[in-house]
mmCIF file of C-alpha atoms in Angstrom:
data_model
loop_
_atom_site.group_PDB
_atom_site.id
_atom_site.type_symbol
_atom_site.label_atom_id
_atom_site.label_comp_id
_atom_site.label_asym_id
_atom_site.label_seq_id
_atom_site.Cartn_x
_atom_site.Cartn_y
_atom_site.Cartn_z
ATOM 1 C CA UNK A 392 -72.585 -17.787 70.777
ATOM 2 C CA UNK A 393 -72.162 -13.941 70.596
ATOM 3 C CA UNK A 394 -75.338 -13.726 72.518
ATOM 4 C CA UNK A 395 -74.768 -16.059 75.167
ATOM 5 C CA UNK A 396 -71.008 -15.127 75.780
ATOM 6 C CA UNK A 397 -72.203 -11.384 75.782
ATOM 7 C CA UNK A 398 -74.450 -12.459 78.727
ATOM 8 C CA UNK A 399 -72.006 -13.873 80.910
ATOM 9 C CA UNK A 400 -69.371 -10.930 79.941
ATOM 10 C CA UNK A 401 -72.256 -9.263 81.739
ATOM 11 C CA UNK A 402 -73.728 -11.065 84.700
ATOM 12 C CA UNK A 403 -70.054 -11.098 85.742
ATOM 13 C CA UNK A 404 -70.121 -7.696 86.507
ATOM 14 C CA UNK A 405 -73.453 -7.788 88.002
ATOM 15 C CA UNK A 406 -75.390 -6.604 84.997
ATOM 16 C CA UNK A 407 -79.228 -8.131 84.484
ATOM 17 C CA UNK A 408 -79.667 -8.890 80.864
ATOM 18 C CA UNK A 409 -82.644 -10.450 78.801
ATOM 19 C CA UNK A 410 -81.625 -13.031 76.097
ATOM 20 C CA UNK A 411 -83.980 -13.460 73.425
ATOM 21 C CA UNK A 412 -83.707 -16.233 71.004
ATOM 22 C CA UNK A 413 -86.114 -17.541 67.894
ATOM 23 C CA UNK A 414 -85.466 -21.086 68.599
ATOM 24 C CA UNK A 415 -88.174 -23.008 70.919
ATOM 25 C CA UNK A 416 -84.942 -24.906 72.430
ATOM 26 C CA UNK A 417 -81.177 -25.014 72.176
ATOM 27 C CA UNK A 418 -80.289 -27.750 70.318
ATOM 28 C CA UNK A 419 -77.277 -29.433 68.275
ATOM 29 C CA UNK A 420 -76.957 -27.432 64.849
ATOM 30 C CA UNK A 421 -74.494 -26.157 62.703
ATOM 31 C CA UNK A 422 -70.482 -28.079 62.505
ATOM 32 C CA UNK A 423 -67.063 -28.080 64.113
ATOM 33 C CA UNK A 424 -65.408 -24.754 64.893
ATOM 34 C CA UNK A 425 -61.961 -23.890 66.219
ATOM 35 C CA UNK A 426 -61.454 -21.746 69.301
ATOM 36 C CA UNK A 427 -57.932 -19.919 69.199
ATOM 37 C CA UNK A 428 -56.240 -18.912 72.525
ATOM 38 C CA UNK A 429 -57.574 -15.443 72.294
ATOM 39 C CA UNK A 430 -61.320 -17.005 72.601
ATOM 40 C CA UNK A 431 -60.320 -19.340 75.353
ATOM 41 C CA UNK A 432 -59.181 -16.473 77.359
ATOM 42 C CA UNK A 433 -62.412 -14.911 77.101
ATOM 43 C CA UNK A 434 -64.159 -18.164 77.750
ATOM 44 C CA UNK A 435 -61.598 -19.521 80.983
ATOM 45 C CA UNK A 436 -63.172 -15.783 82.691
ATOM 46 C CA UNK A 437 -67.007 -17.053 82.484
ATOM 47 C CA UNK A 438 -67.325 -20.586 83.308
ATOM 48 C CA UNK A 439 -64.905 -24.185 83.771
ATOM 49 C CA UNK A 440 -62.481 -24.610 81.034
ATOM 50 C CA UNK A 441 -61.495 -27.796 81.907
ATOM 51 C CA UNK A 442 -64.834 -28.608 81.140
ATOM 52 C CA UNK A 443 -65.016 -27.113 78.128
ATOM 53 C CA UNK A 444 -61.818 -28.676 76.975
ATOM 54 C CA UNK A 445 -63.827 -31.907 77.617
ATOM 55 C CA UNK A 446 -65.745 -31.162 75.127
ATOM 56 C CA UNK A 447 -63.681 -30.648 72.378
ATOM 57 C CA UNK A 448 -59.610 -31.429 71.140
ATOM 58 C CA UNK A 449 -56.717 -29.268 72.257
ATOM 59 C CA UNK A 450 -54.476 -28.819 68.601
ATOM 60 C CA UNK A 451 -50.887 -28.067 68.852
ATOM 61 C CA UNK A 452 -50.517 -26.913 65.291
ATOM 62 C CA UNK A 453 -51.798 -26.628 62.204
ATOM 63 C CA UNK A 454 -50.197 -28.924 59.245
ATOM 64 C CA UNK A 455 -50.381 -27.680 55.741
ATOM 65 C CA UNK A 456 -50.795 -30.368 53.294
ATOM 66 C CA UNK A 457 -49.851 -30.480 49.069
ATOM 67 C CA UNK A 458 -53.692 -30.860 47.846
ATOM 68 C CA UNK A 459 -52.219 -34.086 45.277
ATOM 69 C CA UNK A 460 -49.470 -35.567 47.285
ATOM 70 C CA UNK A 461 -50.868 -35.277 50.742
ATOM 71 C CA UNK A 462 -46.587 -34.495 51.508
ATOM 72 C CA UNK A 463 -46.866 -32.163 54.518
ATOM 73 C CA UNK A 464 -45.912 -28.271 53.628
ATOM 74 C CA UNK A 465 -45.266 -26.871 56.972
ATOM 75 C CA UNK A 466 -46.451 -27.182 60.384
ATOM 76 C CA UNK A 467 -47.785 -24.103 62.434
ATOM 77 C CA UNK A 468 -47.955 -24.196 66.353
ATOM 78 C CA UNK A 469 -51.269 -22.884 67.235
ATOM 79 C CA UNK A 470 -51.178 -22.305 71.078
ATOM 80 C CA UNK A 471 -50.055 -18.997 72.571
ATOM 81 C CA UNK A 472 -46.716 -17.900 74.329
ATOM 82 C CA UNK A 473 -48.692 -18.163 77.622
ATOM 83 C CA UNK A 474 -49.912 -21.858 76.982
ATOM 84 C CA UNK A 475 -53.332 -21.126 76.446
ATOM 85 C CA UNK A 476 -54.590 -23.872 74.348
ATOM 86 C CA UNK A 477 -56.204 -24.149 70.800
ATOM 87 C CA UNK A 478 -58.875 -25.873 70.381
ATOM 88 C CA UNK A 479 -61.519 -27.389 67.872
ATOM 89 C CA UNK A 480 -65.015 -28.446 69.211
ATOM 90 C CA UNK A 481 -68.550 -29.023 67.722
ATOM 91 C CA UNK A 482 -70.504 -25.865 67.777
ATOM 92 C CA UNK A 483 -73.424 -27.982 69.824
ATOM 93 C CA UNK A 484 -70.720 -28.589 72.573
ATOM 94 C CA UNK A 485 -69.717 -24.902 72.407
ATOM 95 C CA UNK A 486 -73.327 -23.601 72.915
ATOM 96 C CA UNK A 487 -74.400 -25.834 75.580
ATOM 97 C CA UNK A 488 -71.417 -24.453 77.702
ATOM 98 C CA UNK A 489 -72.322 -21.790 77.197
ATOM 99 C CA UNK A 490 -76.110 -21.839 77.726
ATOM 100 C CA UNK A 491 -75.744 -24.330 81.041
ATOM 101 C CA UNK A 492 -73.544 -22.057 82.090
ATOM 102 C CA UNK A 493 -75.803 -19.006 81.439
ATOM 103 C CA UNK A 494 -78.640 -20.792 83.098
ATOM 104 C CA UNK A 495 -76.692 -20.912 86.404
ATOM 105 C CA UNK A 496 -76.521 -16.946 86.637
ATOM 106 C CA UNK A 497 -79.249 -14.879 88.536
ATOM 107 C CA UNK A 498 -78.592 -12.242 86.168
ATOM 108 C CA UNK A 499 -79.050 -13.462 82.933
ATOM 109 C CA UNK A 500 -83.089 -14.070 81.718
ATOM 110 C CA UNK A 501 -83.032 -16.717 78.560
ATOM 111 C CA UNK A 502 -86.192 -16.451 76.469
ATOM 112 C CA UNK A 503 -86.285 -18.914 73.599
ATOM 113 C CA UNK A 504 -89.150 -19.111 71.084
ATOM 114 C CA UNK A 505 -89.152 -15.391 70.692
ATOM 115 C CA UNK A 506 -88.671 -13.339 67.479
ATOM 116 C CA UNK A 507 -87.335 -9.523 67.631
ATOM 117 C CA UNK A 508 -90.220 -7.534 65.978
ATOM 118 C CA UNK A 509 -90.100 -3.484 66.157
ATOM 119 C CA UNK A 510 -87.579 -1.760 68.128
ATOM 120 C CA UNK A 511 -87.821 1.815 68.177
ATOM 121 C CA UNK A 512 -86.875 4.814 71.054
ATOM 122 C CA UNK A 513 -89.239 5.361 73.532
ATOM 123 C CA UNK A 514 -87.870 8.603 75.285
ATOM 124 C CA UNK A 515 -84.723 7.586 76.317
ATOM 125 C CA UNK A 516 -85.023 3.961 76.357
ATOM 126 C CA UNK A 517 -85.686 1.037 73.488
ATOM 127 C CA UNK A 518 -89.146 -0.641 73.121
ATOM 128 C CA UNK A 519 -88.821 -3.677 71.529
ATOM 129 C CA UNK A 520 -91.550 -6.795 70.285
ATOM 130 C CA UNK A 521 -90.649 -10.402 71.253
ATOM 131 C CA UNK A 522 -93.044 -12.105 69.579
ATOM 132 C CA UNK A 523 -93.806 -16.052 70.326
ATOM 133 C CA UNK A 524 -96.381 -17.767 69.722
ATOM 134 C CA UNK A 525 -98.605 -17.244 72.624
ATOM 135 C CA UNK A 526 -98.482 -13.350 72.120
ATOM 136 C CA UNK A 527 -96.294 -10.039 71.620
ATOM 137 C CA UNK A 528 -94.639 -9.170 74.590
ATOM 138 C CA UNK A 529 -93.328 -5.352 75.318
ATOM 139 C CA UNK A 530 -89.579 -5.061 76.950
ATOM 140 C CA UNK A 531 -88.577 -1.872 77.866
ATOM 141 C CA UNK A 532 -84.581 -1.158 77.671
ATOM 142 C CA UNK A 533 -81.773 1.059 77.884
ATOM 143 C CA UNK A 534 -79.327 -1.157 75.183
ATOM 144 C CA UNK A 535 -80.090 -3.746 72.727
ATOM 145 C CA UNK A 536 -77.032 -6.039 71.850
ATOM 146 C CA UNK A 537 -77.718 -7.602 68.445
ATOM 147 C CA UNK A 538 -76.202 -10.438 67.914
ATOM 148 C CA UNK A 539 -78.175 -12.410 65.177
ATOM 149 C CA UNK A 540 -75.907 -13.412 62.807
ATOM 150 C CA UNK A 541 -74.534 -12.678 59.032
ATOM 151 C CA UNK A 542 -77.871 -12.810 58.032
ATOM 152 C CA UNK A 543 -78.633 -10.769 60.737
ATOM 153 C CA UNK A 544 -83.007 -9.259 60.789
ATOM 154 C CA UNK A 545 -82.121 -6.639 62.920
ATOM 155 C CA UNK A 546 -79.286 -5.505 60.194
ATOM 156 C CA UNK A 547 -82.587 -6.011 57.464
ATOM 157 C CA UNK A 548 -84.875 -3.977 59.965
ATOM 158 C CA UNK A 549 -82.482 -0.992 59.791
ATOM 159 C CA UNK A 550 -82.199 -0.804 56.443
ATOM 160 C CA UNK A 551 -78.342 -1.674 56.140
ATOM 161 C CA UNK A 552 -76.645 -3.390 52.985
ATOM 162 C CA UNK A 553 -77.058 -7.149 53.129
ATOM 163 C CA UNK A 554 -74.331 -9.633 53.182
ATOM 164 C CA UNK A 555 -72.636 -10.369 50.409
ATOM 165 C CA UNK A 556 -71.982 -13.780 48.274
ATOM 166 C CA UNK A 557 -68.204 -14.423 48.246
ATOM 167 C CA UNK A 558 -67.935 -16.570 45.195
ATOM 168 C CA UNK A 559 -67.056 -19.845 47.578
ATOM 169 C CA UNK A 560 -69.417 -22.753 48.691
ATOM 170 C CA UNK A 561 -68.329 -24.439 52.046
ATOM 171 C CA UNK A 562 -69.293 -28.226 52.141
ATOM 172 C CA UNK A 563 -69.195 -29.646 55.841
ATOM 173 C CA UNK A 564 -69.418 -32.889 57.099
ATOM 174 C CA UNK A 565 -68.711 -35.451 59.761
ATOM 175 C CA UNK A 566 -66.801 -38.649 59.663
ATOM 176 C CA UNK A 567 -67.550 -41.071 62.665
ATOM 177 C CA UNK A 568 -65.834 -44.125 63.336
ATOM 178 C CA UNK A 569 -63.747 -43.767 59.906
ATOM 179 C CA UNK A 570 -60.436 -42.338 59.014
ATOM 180 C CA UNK A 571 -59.452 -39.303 61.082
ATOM 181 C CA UNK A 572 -56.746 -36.622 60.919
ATOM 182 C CA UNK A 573 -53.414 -37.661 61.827
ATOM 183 C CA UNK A 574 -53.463 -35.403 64.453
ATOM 184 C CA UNK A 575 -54.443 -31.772 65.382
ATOM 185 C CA UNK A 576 -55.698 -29.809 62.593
ATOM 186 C CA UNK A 577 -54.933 -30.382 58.921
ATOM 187 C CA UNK A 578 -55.475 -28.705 55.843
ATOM 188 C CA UNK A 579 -55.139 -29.486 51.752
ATOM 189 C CA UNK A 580 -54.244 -26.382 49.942
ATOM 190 C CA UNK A 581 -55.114 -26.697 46.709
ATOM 191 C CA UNK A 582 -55.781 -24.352 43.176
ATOM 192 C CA UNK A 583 -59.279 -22.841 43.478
ATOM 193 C CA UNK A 584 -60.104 -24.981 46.562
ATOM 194 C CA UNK A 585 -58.965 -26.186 50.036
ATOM 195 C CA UNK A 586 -59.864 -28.893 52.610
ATOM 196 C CA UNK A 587 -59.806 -28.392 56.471
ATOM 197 C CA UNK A 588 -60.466 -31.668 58.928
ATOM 198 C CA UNK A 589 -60.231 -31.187 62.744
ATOM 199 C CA UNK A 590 -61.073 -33.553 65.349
ATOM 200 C CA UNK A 591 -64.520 -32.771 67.414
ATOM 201 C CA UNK A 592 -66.678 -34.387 70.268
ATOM 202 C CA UNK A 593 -63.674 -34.819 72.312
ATOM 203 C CA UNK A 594 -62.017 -36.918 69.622
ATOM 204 C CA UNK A 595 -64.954 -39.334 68.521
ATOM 205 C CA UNK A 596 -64.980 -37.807 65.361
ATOM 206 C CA UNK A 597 -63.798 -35.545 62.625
ATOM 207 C CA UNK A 598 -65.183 -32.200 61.660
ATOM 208 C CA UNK A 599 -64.546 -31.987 57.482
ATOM 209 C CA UNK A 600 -64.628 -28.780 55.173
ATOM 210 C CA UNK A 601 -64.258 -28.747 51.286
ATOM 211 C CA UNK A 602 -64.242 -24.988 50.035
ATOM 212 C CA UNK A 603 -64.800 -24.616 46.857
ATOM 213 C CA UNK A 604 -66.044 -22.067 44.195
ATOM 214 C CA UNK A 605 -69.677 -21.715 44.853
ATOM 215 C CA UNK A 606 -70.195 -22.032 40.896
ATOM 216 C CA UNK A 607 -69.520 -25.608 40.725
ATOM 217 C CA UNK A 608 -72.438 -28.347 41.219
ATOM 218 C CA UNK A 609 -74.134 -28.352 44.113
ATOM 219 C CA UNK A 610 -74.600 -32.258 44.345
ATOM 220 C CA UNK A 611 -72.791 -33.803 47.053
ATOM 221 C CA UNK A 612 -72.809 -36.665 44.992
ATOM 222 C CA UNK A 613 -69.824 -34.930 42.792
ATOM 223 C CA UNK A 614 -68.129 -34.296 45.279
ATOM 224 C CA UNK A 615 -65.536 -36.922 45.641
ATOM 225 C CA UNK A 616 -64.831 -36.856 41.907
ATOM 226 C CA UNK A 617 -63.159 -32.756 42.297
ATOM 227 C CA UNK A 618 -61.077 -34.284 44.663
ATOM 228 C CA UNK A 619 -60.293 -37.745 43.584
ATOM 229 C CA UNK A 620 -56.732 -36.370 42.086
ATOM 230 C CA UNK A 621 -56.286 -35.015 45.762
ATOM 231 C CA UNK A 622 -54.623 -36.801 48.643
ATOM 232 C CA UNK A 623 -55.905 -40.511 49.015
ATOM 233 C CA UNK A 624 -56.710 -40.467 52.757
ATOM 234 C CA UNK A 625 -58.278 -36.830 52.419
ATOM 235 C CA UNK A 626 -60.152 -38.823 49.523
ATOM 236 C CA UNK A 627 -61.004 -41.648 52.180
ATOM 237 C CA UNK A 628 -61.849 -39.035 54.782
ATOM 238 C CA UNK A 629 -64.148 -37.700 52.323
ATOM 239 C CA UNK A 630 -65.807 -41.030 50.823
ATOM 240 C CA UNK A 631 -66.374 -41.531 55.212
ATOM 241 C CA UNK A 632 -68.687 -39.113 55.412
ATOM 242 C CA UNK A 633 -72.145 -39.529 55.996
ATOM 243 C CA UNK A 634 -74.024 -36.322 53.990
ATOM 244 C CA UNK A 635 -72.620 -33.347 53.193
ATOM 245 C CA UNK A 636 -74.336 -30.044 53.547
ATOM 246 C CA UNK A 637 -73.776 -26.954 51.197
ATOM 247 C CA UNK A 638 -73.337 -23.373 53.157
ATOM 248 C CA UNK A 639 -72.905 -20.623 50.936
ATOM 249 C CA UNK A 640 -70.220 -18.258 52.269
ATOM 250 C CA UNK A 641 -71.220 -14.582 52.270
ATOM 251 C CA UNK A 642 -69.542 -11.863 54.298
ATOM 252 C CA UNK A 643 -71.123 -8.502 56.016
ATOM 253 C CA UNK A 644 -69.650 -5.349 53.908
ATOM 254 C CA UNK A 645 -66.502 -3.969 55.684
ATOM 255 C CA UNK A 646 -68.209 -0.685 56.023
ATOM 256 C CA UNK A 647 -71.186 -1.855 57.978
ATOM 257 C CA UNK A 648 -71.975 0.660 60.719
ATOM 258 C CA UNK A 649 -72.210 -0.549 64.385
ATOM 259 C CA UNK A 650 -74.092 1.754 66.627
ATOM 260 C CA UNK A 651 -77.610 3.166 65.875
ATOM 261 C CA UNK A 652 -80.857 4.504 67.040
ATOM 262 C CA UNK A 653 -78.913 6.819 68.786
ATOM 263 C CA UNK A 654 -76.298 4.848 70.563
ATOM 264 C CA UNK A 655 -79.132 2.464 71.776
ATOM 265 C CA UNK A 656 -78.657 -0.825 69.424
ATOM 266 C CA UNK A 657 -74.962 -2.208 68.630
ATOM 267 C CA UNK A 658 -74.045 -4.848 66.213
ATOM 268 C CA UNK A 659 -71.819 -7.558 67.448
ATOM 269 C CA UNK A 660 -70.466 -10.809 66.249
ATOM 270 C CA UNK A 661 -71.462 -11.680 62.700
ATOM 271 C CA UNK A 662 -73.985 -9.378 62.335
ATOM 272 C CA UNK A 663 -72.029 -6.650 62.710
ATOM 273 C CA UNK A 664 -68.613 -8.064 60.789
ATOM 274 C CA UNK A 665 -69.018 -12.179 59.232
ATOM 275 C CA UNK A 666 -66.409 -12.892 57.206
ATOM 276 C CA UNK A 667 -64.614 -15.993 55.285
ATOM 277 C CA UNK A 668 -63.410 -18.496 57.513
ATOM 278 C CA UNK A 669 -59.627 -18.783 56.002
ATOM 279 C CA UNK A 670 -58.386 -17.408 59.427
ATOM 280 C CA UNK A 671 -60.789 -19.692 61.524
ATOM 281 C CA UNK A 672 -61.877 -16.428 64.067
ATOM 282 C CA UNK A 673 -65.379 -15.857 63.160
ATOM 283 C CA UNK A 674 -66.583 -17.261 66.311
ATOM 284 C CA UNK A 675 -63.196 -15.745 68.690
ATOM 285 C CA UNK A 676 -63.982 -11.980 67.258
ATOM 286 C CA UNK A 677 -67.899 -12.788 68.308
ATOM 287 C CA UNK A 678 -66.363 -13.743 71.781
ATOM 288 C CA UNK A 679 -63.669 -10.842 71.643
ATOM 289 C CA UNK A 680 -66.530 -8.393 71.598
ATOM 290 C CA UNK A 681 -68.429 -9.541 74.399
ATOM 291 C CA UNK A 682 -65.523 -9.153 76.321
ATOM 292 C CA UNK A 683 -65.024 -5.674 75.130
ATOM 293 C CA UNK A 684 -68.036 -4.171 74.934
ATOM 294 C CA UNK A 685 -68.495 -5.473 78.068
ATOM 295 C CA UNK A 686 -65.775 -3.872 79.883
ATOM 296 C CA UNK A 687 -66.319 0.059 78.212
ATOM 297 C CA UNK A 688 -70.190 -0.643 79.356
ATOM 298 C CA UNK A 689 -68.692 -0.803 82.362
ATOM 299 C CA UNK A 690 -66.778 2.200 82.791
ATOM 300 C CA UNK A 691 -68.253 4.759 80.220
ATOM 301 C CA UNK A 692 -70.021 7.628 81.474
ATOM 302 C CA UNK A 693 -72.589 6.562 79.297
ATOM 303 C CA UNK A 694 -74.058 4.930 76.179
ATOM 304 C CA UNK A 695 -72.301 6.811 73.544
ATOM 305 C CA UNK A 696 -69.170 6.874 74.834
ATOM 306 C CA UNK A 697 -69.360 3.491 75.610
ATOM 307 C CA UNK A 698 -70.237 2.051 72.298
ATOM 308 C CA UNK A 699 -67.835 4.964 70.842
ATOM 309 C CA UNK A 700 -64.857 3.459 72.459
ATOM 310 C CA UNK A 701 -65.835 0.070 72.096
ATOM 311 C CA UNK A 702 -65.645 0.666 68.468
ATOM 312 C CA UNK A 703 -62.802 2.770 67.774
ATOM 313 C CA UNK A 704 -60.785 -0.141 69.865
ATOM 314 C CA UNK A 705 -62.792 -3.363 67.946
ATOM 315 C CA UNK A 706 -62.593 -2.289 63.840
ATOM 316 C CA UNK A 707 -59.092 -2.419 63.521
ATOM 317 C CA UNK A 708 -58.877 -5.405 65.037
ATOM 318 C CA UNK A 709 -61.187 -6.685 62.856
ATOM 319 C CA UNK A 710 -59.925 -4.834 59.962
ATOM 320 C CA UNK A 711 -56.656 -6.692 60.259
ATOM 321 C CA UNK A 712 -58.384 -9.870 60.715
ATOM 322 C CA UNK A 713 -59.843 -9.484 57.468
ATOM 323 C CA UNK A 714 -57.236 -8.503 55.901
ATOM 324 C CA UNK A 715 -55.251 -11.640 57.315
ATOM 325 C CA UNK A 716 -57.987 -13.563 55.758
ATOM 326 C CA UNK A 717 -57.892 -12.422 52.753
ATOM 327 C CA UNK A 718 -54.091 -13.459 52.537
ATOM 328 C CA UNK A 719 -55.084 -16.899 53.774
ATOM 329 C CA UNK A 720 -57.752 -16.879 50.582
ATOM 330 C CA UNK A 721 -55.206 -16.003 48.082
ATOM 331 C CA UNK A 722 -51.994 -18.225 49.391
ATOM 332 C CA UNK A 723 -54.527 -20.712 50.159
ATOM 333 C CA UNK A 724 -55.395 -21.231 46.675
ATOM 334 C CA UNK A 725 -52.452 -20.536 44.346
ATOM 335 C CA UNK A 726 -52.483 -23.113 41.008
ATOM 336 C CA UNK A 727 -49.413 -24.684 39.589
ATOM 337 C CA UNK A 728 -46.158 -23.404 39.750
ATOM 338 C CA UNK A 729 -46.856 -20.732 41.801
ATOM 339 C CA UNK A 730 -47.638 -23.021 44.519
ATOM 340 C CA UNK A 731 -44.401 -24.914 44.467
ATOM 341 C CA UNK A 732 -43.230 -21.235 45.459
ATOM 342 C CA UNK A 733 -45.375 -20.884 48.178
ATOM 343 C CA UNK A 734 -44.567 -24.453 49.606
ATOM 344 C CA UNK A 735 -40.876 -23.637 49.650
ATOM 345 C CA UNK A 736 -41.428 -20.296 51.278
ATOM 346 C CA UNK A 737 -43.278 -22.247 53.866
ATOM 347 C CA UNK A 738 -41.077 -25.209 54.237
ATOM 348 C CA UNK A 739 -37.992 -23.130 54.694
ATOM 349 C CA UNK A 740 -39.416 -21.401 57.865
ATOM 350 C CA UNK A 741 -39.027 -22.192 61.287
ATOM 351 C CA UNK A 742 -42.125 -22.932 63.582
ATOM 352 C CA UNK A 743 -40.987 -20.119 65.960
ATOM 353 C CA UNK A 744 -41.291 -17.924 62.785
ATOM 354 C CA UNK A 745 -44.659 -19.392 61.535
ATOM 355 C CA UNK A 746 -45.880 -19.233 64.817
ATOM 356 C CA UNK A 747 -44.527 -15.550 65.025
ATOM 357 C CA UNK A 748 -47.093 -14.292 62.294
ATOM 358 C CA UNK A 749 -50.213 -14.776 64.202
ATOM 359 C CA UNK A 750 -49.116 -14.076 67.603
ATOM 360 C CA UNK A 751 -50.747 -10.530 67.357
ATOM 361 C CA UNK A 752 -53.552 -12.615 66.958
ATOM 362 C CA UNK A 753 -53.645 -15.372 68.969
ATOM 363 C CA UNK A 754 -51.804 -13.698 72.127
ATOM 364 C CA UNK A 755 -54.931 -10.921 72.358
ATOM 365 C CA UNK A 756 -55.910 -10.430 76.324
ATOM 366 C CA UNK A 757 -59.162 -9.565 77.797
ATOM 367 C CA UNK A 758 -59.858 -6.075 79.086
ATOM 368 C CA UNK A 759 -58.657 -6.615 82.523
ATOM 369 C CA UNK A 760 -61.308 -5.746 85.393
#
């Protein structure tokens, strides 16, 4: 997605890039994510919204459920002052957007079935492997943009400190034809774990997430019994699903540096900053860079200023997401009584003032042209 959107951000100022990607093809993988209106402002500059709303569920708010009782906690609208939407979609959905509507640009060059082998300076330019099977091909360039991930090779190749386990497993399914959310997104805050569910594929289905300490067992199977004291038609949502699958959560070390080989190869997306998903922006800050590293490549004087400013503007941003996630992670998760606290806290607040929280967040603009 980083990729892909950092393409576009590109081609629409008339910028020729080369995307290289491992996989042979583009195809469905990974689960639901949730696009926040300062993604969808990113993504309504580089191709048909409409379309991409399609695709996915526009959410109003998010309600905040009592883990036992299933009694809603508090309800927080979700879509910006401006009316730009929130919404959740499959990650499939997401990336064929995108990639269709990379396909359609002159600029952009997709290369699948390629792995990233050496890069190293040549002169003043990069020279860097993409090896397939069929050979190693040479590409010459004056940037590479790496955007491969929280488990990121290029991050291994230079030597930089891996990502790091977070003590939480995330368990993530799909119901189909079973029972769904009762509308927009909902989550179960419980002690020690919490429960997201989100409608995806335009509505046909539901997008589930059990997060959980990564010590427990990792047999689906057990599953429904840690939650069977939980809310009955999370417990039905959760008895709907087909098969589970087990992602370990790890995030990229705050300190992680950007910019190397001499201003040549940037980080972006979750190789340069993954984090938990309690705040739901891993894939928005991916898109948020694009956008801005896009738009000081433009007008820099050169490389190193470019990437300069594009940093000193992105790492407090994401420093405060972080943070902001790390608030989720603790409030989240508070046991008995201190959560009858927290739910009272919530409860007595009004949506203007919930939504008020995260509108530094949420009401984030583009770089204008």
């Amino acid at each position: 997605m980083a990729g892909l959107t950092m393409a576009l951000e590109l081609a629409r100022r008339d910028r020729p890039c080369i995307v290289v990607e491992r996989a042979p093809r583009l195809e469905e993988v990974g689960a639901g994510l949730q696009l926040s209106p300062n993604a969808l402002r990113v993504l309504a500059r580089l191709g048909d919204l409409n379309d991409l709303k399609a695709r996915g569920t526009v959410a109003e708010t998010v309600t905040l459920h009592a883990a036992r009782t299933g009694r809603p906690i508090a309800s927080v609208p979700v879509s910006s002052a401006d009316g730009t939407p929130y919404l959740s979609i499959h990650r499939a959905d997401l990336q064929s957007w995108l990639a269709r509507t990379a396909a359609a640009s002159s600029r952009i060059d997709l290369r699948l079935g390629r792995d990233i082998g050496v890069v190293a300076r040549d002169g003043g330019d990069l020279r860097v492997e993409a090896i397939s099977p069929d050979g190693t091909e040479i590409l010459q360039t004056t940037l590479v943009i790496a955007a491969d991930g929280v488990n990121s090779p290029t991050a291994q190749r230079l030597g930089l400190e891996g990502p790091a386990a977070t003590g939480a497993l995330a368990w993530r399914g799909r119901v189909t034809g079973g029972p769904m959310p009762a509308g927009g997104i909902e989550a179960w805050l419980g002690p020690r774990r919490h429960a997201v569910a989100y409608p995806i594929a335009g509505g046909r289905e539901t997008n589930l997430v059990l997060i959980e300490p990564a010590s427990g067992s990792v047999d689906p199977a057990d599953l429904p019994a840690r939650f069977s004291k939980w809310d009955r038609r999370l417990g039905a949502m959760i008895a709907a699903v087909g098969a589970f699958t087990a992602w370990p959560l790890k995030a990229v070390p705050g300190a992680r540096p950007w910019r190397h080989l001499g201003d040549r190869l940037i980080l972006i997306g979750d190789a340069a900053h993954a984090m938990l998903p309690y705040a739901a922006q891993g894939a928005a800050m991916a898109i948020e860079d694009a956008a801005v590293l896009a738009n000081h490549l433009d007008r820099a004087a050169d490389l190193s200023n470019a990437l300069r400013a594009y940093e000193t503007e992105r790492r407090p941003r994401i420093d405060k997401v972080r943070s902001r996630v790390g608030f989720h992670r603790f409030v989240y998760h508070l046991p008995f009584p201190l959560s009858l606290g927290r739910n009272a806290v919530l409860a007595s607040r009004s949506a203007a003032s919930l939504a008020g929280d995260l509108a530094w967040l949420y009401d984030w603009r583009p770089p204008k042209d």
